[in-house]
JSON list of C-alpha atoms in Angstrom, two decimals:
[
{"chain": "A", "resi": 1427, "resn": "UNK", "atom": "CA", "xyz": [93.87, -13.48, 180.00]},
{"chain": "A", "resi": 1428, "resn": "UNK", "atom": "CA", "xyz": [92.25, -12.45, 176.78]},
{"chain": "A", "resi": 1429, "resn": "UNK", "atom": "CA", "xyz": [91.11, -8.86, 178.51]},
{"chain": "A", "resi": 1430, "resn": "UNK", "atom": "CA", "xyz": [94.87, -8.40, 179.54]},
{"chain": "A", "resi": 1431, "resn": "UNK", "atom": "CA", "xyz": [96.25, -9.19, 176.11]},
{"chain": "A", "resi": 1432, "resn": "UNK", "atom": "CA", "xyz": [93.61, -6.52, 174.56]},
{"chain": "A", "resi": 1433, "resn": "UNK", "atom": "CA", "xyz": [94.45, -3.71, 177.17]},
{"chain": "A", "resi": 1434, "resn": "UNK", "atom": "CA", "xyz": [97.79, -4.29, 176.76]},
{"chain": "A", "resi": 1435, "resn": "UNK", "atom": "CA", "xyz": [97.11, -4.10, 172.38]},
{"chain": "A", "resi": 1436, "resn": "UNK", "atom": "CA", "xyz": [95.13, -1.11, 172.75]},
{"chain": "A", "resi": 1437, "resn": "UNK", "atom": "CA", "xyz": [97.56, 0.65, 175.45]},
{"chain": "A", "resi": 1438, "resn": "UNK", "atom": "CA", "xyz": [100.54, -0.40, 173.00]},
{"chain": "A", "resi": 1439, "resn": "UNK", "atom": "CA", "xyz": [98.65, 1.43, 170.37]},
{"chain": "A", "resi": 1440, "resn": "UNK", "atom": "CA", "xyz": [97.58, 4.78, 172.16]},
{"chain": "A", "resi": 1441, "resn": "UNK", "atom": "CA", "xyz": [101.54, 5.05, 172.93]},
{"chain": "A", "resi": 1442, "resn": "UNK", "atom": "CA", "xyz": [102.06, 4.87, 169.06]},
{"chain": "A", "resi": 1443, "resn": "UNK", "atom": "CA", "xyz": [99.50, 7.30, 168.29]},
{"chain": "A", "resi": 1444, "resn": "UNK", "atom": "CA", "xyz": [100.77, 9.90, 170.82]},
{"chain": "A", "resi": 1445, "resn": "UNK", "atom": "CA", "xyz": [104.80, 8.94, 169.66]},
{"chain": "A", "resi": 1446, "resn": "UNK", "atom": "CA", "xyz": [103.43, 9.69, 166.26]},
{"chain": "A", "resi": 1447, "resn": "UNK", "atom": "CA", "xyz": [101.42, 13.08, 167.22]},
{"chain": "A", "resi": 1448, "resn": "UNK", "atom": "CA", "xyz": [104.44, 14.30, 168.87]},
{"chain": "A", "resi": 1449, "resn": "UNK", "atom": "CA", "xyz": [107.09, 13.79, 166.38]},
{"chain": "A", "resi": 1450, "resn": "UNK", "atom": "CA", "xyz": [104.91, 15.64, 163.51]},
{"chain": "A", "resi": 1451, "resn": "UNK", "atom": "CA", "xyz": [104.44, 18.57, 166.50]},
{"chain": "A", "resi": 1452, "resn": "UNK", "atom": "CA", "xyz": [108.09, 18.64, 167.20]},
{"chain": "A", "resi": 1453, "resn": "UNK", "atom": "CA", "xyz": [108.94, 18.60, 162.93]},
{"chain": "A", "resi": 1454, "resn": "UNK", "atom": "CA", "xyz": [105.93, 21.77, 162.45]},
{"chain": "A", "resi": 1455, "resn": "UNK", "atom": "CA", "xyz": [108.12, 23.45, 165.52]},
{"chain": "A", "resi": 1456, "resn": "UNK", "atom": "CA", "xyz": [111.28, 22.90, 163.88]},
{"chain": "A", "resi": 1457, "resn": "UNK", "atom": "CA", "xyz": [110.43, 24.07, 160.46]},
{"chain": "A", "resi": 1458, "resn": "UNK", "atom": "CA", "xyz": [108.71, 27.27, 161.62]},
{"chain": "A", "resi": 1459, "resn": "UNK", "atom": "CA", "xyz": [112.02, 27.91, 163.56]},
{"chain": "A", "resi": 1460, "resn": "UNK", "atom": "CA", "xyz": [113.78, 27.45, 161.09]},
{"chain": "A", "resi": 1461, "resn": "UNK", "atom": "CA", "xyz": [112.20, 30.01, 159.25]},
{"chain": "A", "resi": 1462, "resn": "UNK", "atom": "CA", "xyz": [111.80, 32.37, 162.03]},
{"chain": "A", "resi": 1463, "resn": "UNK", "atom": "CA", "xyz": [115.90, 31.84, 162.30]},
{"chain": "A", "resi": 1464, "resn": "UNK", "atom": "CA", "xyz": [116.11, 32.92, 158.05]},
{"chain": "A", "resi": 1465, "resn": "UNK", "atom": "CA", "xyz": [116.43, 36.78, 159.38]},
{"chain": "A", "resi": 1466, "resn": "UNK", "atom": "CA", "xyz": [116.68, 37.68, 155.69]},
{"chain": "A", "resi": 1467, "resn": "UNK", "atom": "CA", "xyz": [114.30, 37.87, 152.78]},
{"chain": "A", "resi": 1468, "resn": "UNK", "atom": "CA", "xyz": [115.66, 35.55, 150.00]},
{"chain": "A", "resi": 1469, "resn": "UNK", "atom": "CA", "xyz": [116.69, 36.35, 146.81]},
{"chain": "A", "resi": 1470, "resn": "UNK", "atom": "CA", "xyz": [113.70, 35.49, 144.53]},
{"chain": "A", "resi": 1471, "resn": "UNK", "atom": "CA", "xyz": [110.15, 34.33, 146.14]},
{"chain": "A", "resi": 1472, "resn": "UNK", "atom": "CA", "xyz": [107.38, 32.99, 144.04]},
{"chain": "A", "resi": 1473, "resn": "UNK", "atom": "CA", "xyz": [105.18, 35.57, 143.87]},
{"chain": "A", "resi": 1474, "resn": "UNK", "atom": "CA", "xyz": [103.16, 36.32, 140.64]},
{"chain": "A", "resi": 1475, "resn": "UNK", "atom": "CA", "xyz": [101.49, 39.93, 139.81]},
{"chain": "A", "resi": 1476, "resn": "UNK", "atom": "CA", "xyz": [97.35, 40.19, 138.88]},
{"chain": "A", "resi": 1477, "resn": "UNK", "atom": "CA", "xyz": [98.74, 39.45, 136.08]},
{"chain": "A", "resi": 1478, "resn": "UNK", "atom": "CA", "xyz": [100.03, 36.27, 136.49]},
{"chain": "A", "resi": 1479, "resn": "UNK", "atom": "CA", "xyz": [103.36, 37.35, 135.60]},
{"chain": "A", "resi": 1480, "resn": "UNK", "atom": "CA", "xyz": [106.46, 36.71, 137.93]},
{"chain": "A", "resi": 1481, "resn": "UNK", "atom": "CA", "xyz": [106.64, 39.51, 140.37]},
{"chain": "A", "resi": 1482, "resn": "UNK", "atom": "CA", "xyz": [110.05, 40.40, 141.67]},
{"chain": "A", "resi": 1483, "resn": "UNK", "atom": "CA", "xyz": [110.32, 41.92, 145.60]},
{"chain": "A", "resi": 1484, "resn": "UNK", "atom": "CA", "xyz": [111.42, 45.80, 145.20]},
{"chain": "A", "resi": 1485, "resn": "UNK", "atom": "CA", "xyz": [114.83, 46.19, 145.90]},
{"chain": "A", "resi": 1486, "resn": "UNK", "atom": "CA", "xyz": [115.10, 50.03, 145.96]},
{"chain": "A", "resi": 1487, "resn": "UNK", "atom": "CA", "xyz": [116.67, 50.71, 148.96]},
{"chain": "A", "resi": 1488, "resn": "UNK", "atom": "CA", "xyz": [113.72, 51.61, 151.15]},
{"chain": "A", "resi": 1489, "resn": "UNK", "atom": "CA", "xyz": [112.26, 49.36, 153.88]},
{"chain": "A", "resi": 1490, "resn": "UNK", "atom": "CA", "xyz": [109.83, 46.71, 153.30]},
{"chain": "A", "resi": 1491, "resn": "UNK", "atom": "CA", "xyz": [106.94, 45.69, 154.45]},
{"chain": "A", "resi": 1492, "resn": "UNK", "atom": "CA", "xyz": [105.38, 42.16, 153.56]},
{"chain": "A", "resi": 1493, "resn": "UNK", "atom": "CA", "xyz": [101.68, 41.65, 154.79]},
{"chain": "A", "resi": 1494, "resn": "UNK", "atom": "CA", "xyz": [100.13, 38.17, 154.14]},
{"chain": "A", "resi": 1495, "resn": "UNK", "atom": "CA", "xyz": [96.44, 38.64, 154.02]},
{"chain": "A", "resi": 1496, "resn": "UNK", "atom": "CA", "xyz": [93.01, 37.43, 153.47]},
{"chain": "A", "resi": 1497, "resn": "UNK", "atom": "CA", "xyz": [89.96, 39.53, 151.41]},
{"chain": "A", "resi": 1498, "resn": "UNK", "atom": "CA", "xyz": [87.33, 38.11, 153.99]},
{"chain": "A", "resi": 1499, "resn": "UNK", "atom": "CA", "xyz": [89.22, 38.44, 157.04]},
{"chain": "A", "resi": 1500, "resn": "UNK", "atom": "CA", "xyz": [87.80, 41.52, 159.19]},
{"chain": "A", "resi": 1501, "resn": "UNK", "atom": "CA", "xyz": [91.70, 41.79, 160.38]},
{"chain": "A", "resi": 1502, "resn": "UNK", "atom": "CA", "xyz": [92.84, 42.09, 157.65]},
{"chain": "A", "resi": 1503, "resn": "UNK", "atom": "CA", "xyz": [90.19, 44.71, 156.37]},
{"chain": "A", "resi": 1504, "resn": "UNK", "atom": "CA", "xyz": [91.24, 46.94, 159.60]},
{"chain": "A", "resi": 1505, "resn": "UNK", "atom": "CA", "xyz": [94.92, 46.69, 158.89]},
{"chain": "A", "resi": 1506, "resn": "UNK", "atom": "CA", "xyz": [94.07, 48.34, 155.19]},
{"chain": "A", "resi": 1507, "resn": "UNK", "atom": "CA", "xyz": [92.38, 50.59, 157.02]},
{"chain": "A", "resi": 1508, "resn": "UNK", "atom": "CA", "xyz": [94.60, 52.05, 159.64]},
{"chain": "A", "resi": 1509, "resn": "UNK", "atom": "CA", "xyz": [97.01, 52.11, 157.21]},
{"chain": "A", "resi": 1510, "resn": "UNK", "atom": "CA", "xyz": [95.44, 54.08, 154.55]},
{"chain": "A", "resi": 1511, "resn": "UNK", "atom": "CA", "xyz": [94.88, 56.53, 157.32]},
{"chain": "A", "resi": 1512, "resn": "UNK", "atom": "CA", "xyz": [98.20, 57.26, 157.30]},
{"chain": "A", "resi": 1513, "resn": "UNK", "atom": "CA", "xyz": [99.46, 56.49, 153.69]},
{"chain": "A", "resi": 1514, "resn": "UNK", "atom": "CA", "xyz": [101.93, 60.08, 154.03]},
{"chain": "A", "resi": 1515, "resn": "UNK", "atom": "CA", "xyz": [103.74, 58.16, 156.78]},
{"chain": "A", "resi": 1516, "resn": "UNK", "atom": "CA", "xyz": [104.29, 54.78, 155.15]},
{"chain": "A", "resi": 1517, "resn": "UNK", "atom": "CA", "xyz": [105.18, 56.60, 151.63]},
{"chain": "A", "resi": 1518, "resn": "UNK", "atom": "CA", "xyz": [109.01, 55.86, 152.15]},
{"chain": "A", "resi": 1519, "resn": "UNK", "atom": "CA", "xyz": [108.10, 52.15, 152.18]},
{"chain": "A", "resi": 1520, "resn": "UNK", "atom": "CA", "xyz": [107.97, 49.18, 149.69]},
{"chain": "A", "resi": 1521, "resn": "UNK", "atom": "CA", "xyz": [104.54, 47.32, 150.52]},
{"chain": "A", "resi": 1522, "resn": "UNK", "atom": "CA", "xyz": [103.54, 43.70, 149.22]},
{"chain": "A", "resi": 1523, "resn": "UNK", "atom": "CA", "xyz": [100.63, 42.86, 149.59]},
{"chain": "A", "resi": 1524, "resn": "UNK", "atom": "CA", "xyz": [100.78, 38.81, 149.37]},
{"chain": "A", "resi": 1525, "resn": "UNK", "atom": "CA", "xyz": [97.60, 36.28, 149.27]},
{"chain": "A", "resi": 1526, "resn": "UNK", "atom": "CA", "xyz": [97.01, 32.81, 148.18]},
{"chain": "A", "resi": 1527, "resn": "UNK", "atom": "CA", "xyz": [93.41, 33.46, 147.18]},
{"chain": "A", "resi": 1528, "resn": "UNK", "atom": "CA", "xyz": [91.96, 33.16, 143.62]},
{"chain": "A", "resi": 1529, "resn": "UNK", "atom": "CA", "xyz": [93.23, 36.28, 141.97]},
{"chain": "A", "resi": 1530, "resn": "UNK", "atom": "CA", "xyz": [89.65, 37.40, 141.20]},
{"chain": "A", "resi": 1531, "resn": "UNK", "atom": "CA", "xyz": [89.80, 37.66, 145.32]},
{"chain": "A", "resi": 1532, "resn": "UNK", "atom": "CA", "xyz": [92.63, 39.45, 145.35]},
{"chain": "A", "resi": 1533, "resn": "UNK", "atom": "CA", "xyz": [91.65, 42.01, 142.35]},
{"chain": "A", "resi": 1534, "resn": "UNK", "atom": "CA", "xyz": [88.46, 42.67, 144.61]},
{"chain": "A", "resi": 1535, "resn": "UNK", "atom": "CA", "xyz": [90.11, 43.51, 147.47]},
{"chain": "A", "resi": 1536, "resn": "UNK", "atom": "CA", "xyz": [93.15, 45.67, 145.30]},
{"chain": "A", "resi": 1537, "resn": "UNK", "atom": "CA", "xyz": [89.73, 47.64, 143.86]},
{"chain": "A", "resi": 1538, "resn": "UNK", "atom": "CA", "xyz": [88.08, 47.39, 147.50]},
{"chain": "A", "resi": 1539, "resn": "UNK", "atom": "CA", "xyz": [90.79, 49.30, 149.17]},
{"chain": "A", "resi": 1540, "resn": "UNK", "atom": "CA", "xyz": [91.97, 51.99, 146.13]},
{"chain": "A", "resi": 1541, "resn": "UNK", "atom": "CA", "xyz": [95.15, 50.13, 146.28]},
{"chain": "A", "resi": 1542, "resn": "UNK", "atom": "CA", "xyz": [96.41, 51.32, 142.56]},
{"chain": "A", "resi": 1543, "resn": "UNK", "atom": "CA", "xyz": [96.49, 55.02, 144.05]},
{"chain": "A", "resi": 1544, "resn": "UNK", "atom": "CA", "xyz": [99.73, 54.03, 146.10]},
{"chain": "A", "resi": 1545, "resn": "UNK", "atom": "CA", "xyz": [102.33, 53.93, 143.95]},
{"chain": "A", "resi": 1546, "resn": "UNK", "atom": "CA", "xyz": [104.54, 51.95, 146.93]},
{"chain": "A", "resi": 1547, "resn": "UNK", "atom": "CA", "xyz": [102.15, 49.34, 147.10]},
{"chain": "A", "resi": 1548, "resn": "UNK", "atom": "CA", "xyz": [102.07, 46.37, 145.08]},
{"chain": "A", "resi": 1549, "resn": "UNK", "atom": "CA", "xyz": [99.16, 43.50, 145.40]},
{"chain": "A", "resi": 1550, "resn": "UNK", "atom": "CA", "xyz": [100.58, 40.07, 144.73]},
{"chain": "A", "resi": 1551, "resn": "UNK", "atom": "CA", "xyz": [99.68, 36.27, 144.82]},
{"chain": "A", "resi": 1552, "resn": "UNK", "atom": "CA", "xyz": [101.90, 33.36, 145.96]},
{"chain": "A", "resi": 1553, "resn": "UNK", "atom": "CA", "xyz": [100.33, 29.79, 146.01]},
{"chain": "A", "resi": 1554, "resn": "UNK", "atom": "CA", "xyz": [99.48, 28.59, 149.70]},
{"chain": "A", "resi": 1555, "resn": "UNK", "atom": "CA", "xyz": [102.58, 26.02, 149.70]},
{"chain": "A", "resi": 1556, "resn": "UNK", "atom": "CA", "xyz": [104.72, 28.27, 148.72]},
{"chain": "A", "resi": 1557, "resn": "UNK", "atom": "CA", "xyz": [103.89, 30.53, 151.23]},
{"chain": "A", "resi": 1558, "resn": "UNK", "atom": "CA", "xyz": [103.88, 28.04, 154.20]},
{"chain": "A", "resi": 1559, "resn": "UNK", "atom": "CA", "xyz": [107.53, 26.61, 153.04]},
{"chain": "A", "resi": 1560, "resn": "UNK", "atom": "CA", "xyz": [109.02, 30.58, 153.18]},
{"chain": "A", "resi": 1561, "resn": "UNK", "atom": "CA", "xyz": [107.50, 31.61, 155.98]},
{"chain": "A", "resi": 1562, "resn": "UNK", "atom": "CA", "xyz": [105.96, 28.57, 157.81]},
{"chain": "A", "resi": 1563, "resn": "UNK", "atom": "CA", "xyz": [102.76, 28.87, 159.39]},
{"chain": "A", "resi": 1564, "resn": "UNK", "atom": "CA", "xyz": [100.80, 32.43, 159.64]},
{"chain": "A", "resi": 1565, "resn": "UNK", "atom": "CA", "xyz": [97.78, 33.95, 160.68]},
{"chain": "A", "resi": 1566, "resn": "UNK", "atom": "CA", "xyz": [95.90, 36.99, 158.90]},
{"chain": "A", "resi": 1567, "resn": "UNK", "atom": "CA", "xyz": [97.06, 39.54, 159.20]},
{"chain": "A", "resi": 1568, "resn": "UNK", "atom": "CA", "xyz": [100.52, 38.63, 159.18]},
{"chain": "A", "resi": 1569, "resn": "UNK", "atom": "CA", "xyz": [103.53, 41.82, 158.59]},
{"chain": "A", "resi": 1570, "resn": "UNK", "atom": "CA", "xyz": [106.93, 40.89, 158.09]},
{"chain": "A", "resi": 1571, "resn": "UNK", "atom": "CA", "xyz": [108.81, 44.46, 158.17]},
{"chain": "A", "resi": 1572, "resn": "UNK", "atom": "CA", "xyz": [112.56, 44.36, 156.51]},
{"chain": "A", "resi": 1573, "resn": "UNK", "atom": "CA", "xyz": [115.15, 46.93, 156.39]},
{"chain": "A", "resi": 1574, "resn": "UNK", "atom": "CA", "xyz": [116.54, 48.26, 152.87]},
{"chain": "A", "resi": 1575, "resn": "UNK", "atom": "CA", "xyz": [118.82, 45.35, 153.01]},
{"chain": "A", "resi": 1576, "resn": "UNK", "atom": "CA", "xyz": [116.32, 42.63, 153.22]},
{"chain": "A", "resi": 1577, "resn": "UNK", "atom": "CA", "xyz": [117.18, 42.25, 156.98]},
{"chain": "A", "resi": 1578, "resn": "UNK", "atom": "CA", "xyz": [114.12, 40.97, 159.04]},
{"chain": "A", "resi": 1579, "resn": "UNK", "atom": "CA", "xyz": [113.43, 43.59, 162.00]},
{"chain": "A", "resi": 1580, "resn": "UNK", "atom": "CA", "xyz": [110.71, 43.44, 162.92]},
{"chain": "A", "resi": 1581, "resn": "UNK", "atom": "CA", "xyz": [107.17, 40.03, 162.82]},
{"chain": "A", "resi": 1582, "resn": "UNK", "atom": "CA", "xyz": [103.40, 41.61, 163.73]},
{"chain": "A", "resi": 1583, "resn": "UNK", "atom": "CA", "xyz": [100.87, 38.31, 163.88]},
{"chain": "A", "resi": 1584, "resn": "UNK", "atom": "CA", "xyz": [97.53, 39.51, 163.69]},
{"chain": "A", "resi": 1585, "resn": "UNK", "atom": "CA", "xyz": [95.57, 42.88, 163.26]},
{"chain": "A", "resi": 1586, "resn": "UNK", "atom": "CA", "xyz": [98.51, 45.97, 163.93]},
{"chain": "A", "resi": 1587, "resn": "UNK", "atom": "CA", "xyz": [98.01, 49.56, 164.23]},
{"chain": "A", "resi": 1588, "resn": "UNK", "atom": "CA", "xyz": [99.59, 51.41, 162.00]},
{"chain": "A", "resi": 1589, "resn": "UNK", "atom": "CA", "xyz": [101.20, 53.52, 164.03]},
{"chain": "A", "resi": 1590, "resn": "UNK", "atom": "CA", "xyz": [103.16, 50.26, 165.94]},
{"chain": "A", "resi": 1591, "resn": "UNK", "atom": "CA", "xyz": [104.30, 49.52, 162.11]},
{"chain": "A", "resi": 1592, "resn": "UNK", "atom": "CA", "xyz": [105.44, 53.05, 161.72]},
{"chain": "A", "resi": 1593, "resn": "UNK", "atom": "CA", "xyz": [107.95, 52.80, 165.11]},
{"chain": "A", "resi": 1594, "resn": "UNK", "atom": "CA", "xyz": [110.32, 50.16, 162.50]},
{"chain": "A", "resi": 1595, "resn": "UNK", "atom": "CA", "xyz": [110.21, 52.08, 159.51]}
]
C-alpha cells in the first residue's frame, strides 16, 4: 500500500512539474508574439550612446536598420564585415548598432570595425531587460529592417549577407 501511495505522490508531482514547464513555455511564446505582432518601432526605446547619454532612434526619413549584436560573436563579426563591403549601398540607411555588453565592449568593437567613418551608423547600448521586453528573445546577429515610417518589413535571425539586407532597403 505504502509503494502505491508513493507512486501515486511522485506521479502527482511529475504532472505538476510538466503543468508548470508548460505554462511558462506557452507565456515565453506569447510574449515573443506579441512582440513579433508590434509591426512598428515605438516611439522612444532605451537606448543610451558611448556616452551614456540617452540616444534617440533617427527619424530622418530613410529606412532603418536595427542589428542587435555581440563583440565576441563570430556572426556577428561577419555581418560587420559583409556589410562594410558594401557601405556605398547601405549609405541611404539609418543603422543602430544595439548591445547589452559593458560599453568598454562595445567601444572595442565601434574602434574594431572603423565604425565612426560611417556617418549613418550609430553604436548604441540598451540594458539586456530592456532589450528582451521590446523585442523578446534574439539571437546574434539579430536585424530588424524598418521603413522611413518605423514600419517593420522585414526580421533576419542570425548571420545575413549583405546583399539579402540590401533587397528591403
Amino acid at each position: 500500500m505504502n509503494k502505491r501511495v508513493a507512486g501515486g505522490v511522485l506521479a502527482g508531482v511529475i504532472m505538476i512539474a510538466i503543468s508548470i514547464l508548460f505554462v511558462k513555455i506557452l507565456q515565453s511564446a506569447i510574449h515573443q508574439d506579441a512582440i513579433n505582432q508590434s509591426a512598428v518601432l515605438p516611439a522612444s526605446l532605451p537606448l543610451f550612446n558611448l556616452d551614456s547619454i540617452q540616444y534617440q532612434v533617427p527619424d530622418n526619413g530613410r529606412m532603418l536598420l536595427l542589428i542587435h549584436f555581440n563583440s565576441t560573436c563570430d556572426h556577428c563579426q561577419e555581418e560587420v564585415k559583409s556589410m562594410a563591403s558594401h557601405a556605398a549601398a547601405f549609405a541611404h540607411a539609418s543603422i543602430v548598432f544595439i548591445s547589452s555588453e559593458p560599453l568598454y565592449l562595445i567601444k572595442q568593437f565601434k574602434s574594431q570595425w572603423t565604425l565612426a567613418q560611417y556617418k549613418n551608423i550609430d553604436v548604441v547600448k540598451m540594458n539586456a531587460e530592456d532589450l528582451y521586453n521590446t523585442f523578446g528573445s534574439i539571437s546574434f546577429p539579430c536585424i530588424y529592417i524598418y521603413d522611413a515610417d518605423r514600419r517593420l518589413v522585414k526580421v533576419f535571425k542570425g548571420e545575413t549577407k549583405a546583399e539579402a539586407l540590401l533587397q528591403y532597403l
